[in-house]
Amino acid sequence: HTVFQGALSVGSVETWAANDKIEISGKNLNQLEFELNGKMIGTLGRSDRKAKTIIITKDGLKVIK
């Protein structure tokens, strides 16, 4: 089910928790920085600039183009 739908402002921080996965979709996902379980992952790599969806699990990020 959808927990958040909207645009994030520059500099804003959101924290989400899930039992299984978190799915993020939208434009400009390459501009987001990610932290997973207290570990900074950073931004998407150059090859993922056109990503449309990111699925986050306890094991890491999966990028879907």
Tab-separated table of C-alpha atoms in Angstrom:
chain	number	residue	atom	x	y	z
A	1	HIS	CA	0.000	0.000	0.000
A	2	THR	CA	1.085	3.559	-0.597
A	3	VAL	CA	2.516	5.300	2.471
A	4	PHE	CA	3.800	8.490	0.852
A	5	GLN	CA	2.962	10.125	-2.452
A	6	GLY	CA	4.363	13.518	-3.325
A	7	ALA	CA	7.490	15.471	-4.122
A	8	LEU	CA	10.486	15.837	-1.850
A	9	SER	CA	11.944	19.295	-1.369
A	10	VAL	CA	15.671	19.857	-1.789
A	11	GLY	CA	17.406	19.054	1.483
A	12	SER	CA	14.466	17.178	2.993
A	13	VAL	CA	14.919	13.845	4.758
A	14	GLU	CA	12.394	11.004	4.908
A	15	THR	CA	12.676	7.829	6.972
A	16	TRP	CA	10.652	4.732	6.142
A	17	ALA	CA	10.551	1.250	7.614
A	18	ALA	CA	9.125	-1.935	6.092
A	19	ASN	CA	8.862	-5.616	6.898
A	20	ASP	CA	9.657	-6.734	3.352
A	21	LYS	CA	10.522	-3.959	0.902
A	22	ILE	CA	10.165	-0.301	0.022
A	23	GLU	CA	9.488	0.674	-3.573
A	24	ILE	CA	10.309	4.180	-4.783
A	25	SER	CA	9.302	5.335	-8.244
A	26	GLY	CA	9.406	8.656	-10.015
A	27	LYS	CA	11.605	11.053	-11.948
A	28	ASN	CA	15.113	12.183	-11.013
A	29	LEU	CA	15.763	9.267	-8.635
A	30	ASN	CA	19.457	9.770	-9.350
A	31	GLN	CA	19.290	12.937	-7.232
A	32	LEU	CA	18.404	11.032	-4.061
A	33	GLU	CA	20.909	9.858	-1.448
A	34	PHE	CA	20.217	6.577	0.306
A	35	GLU	CA	21.054	5.221	3.737
A	36	LEU	CA	20.121	1.620	4.551
A	37	ASN	CA	20.114	0.345	8.138
A	38	GLY	CA	22.454	3.122	9.262
A	39	LYS	CA	24.925	2.595	6.396
A	40	MET	CA	25.313	5.381	3.823
A	41	ILE	CA	24.847	4.007	0.307
A	42	GLY	CA	24.921	7.366	-1.467
A	43	THR	CA	23.429	8.214	-4.853
A	44	LEU	CA	22.799	6.008	-7.852
A	45	GLY	CA	25.674	5.425	-10.232
A	46	ARG	CA	26.040	6.946	-13.667
A	47	SER	CA	24.586	3.863	-15.368
A	48	ASP	CA	21.388	4.177	-13.300
A	49	ARG	CA	20.643	7.837	-14.076
A	50	LYS	CA	17.437	6.966	-15.953
A	51	ALA	CA	16.072	4.646	-13.268
A	52	LYS	CA	12.299	4.765	-12.888
A	53	THR	CA	11.931	2.467	-9.853
A	54	ILE	CA	14.109	1.449	-6.907
A	55	ILE	CA	13.267	-1.486	-4.671
A	56	ILE	CA	14.926	-1.480	-1.244
A	57	THR	CA	15.162	-4.632	0.861
A	58	LYS	CA	17.251	-5.547	3.897
A	59	ASP	CA	19.874	-6.800	1.424
A	60	GLY	CA	20.242	-3.548	-0.531
A	61	LEU	CA	18.974	-1.633	-3.538
A	62	LYS	CA	17.698	-2.984	-6.843
A	63	VAL	CA	17.357	-0.514	-9.708
A	64	ILE	CA	14.720	-1.035	-12.413
A	65	LYS	CA	15.102	1.057	-15.545
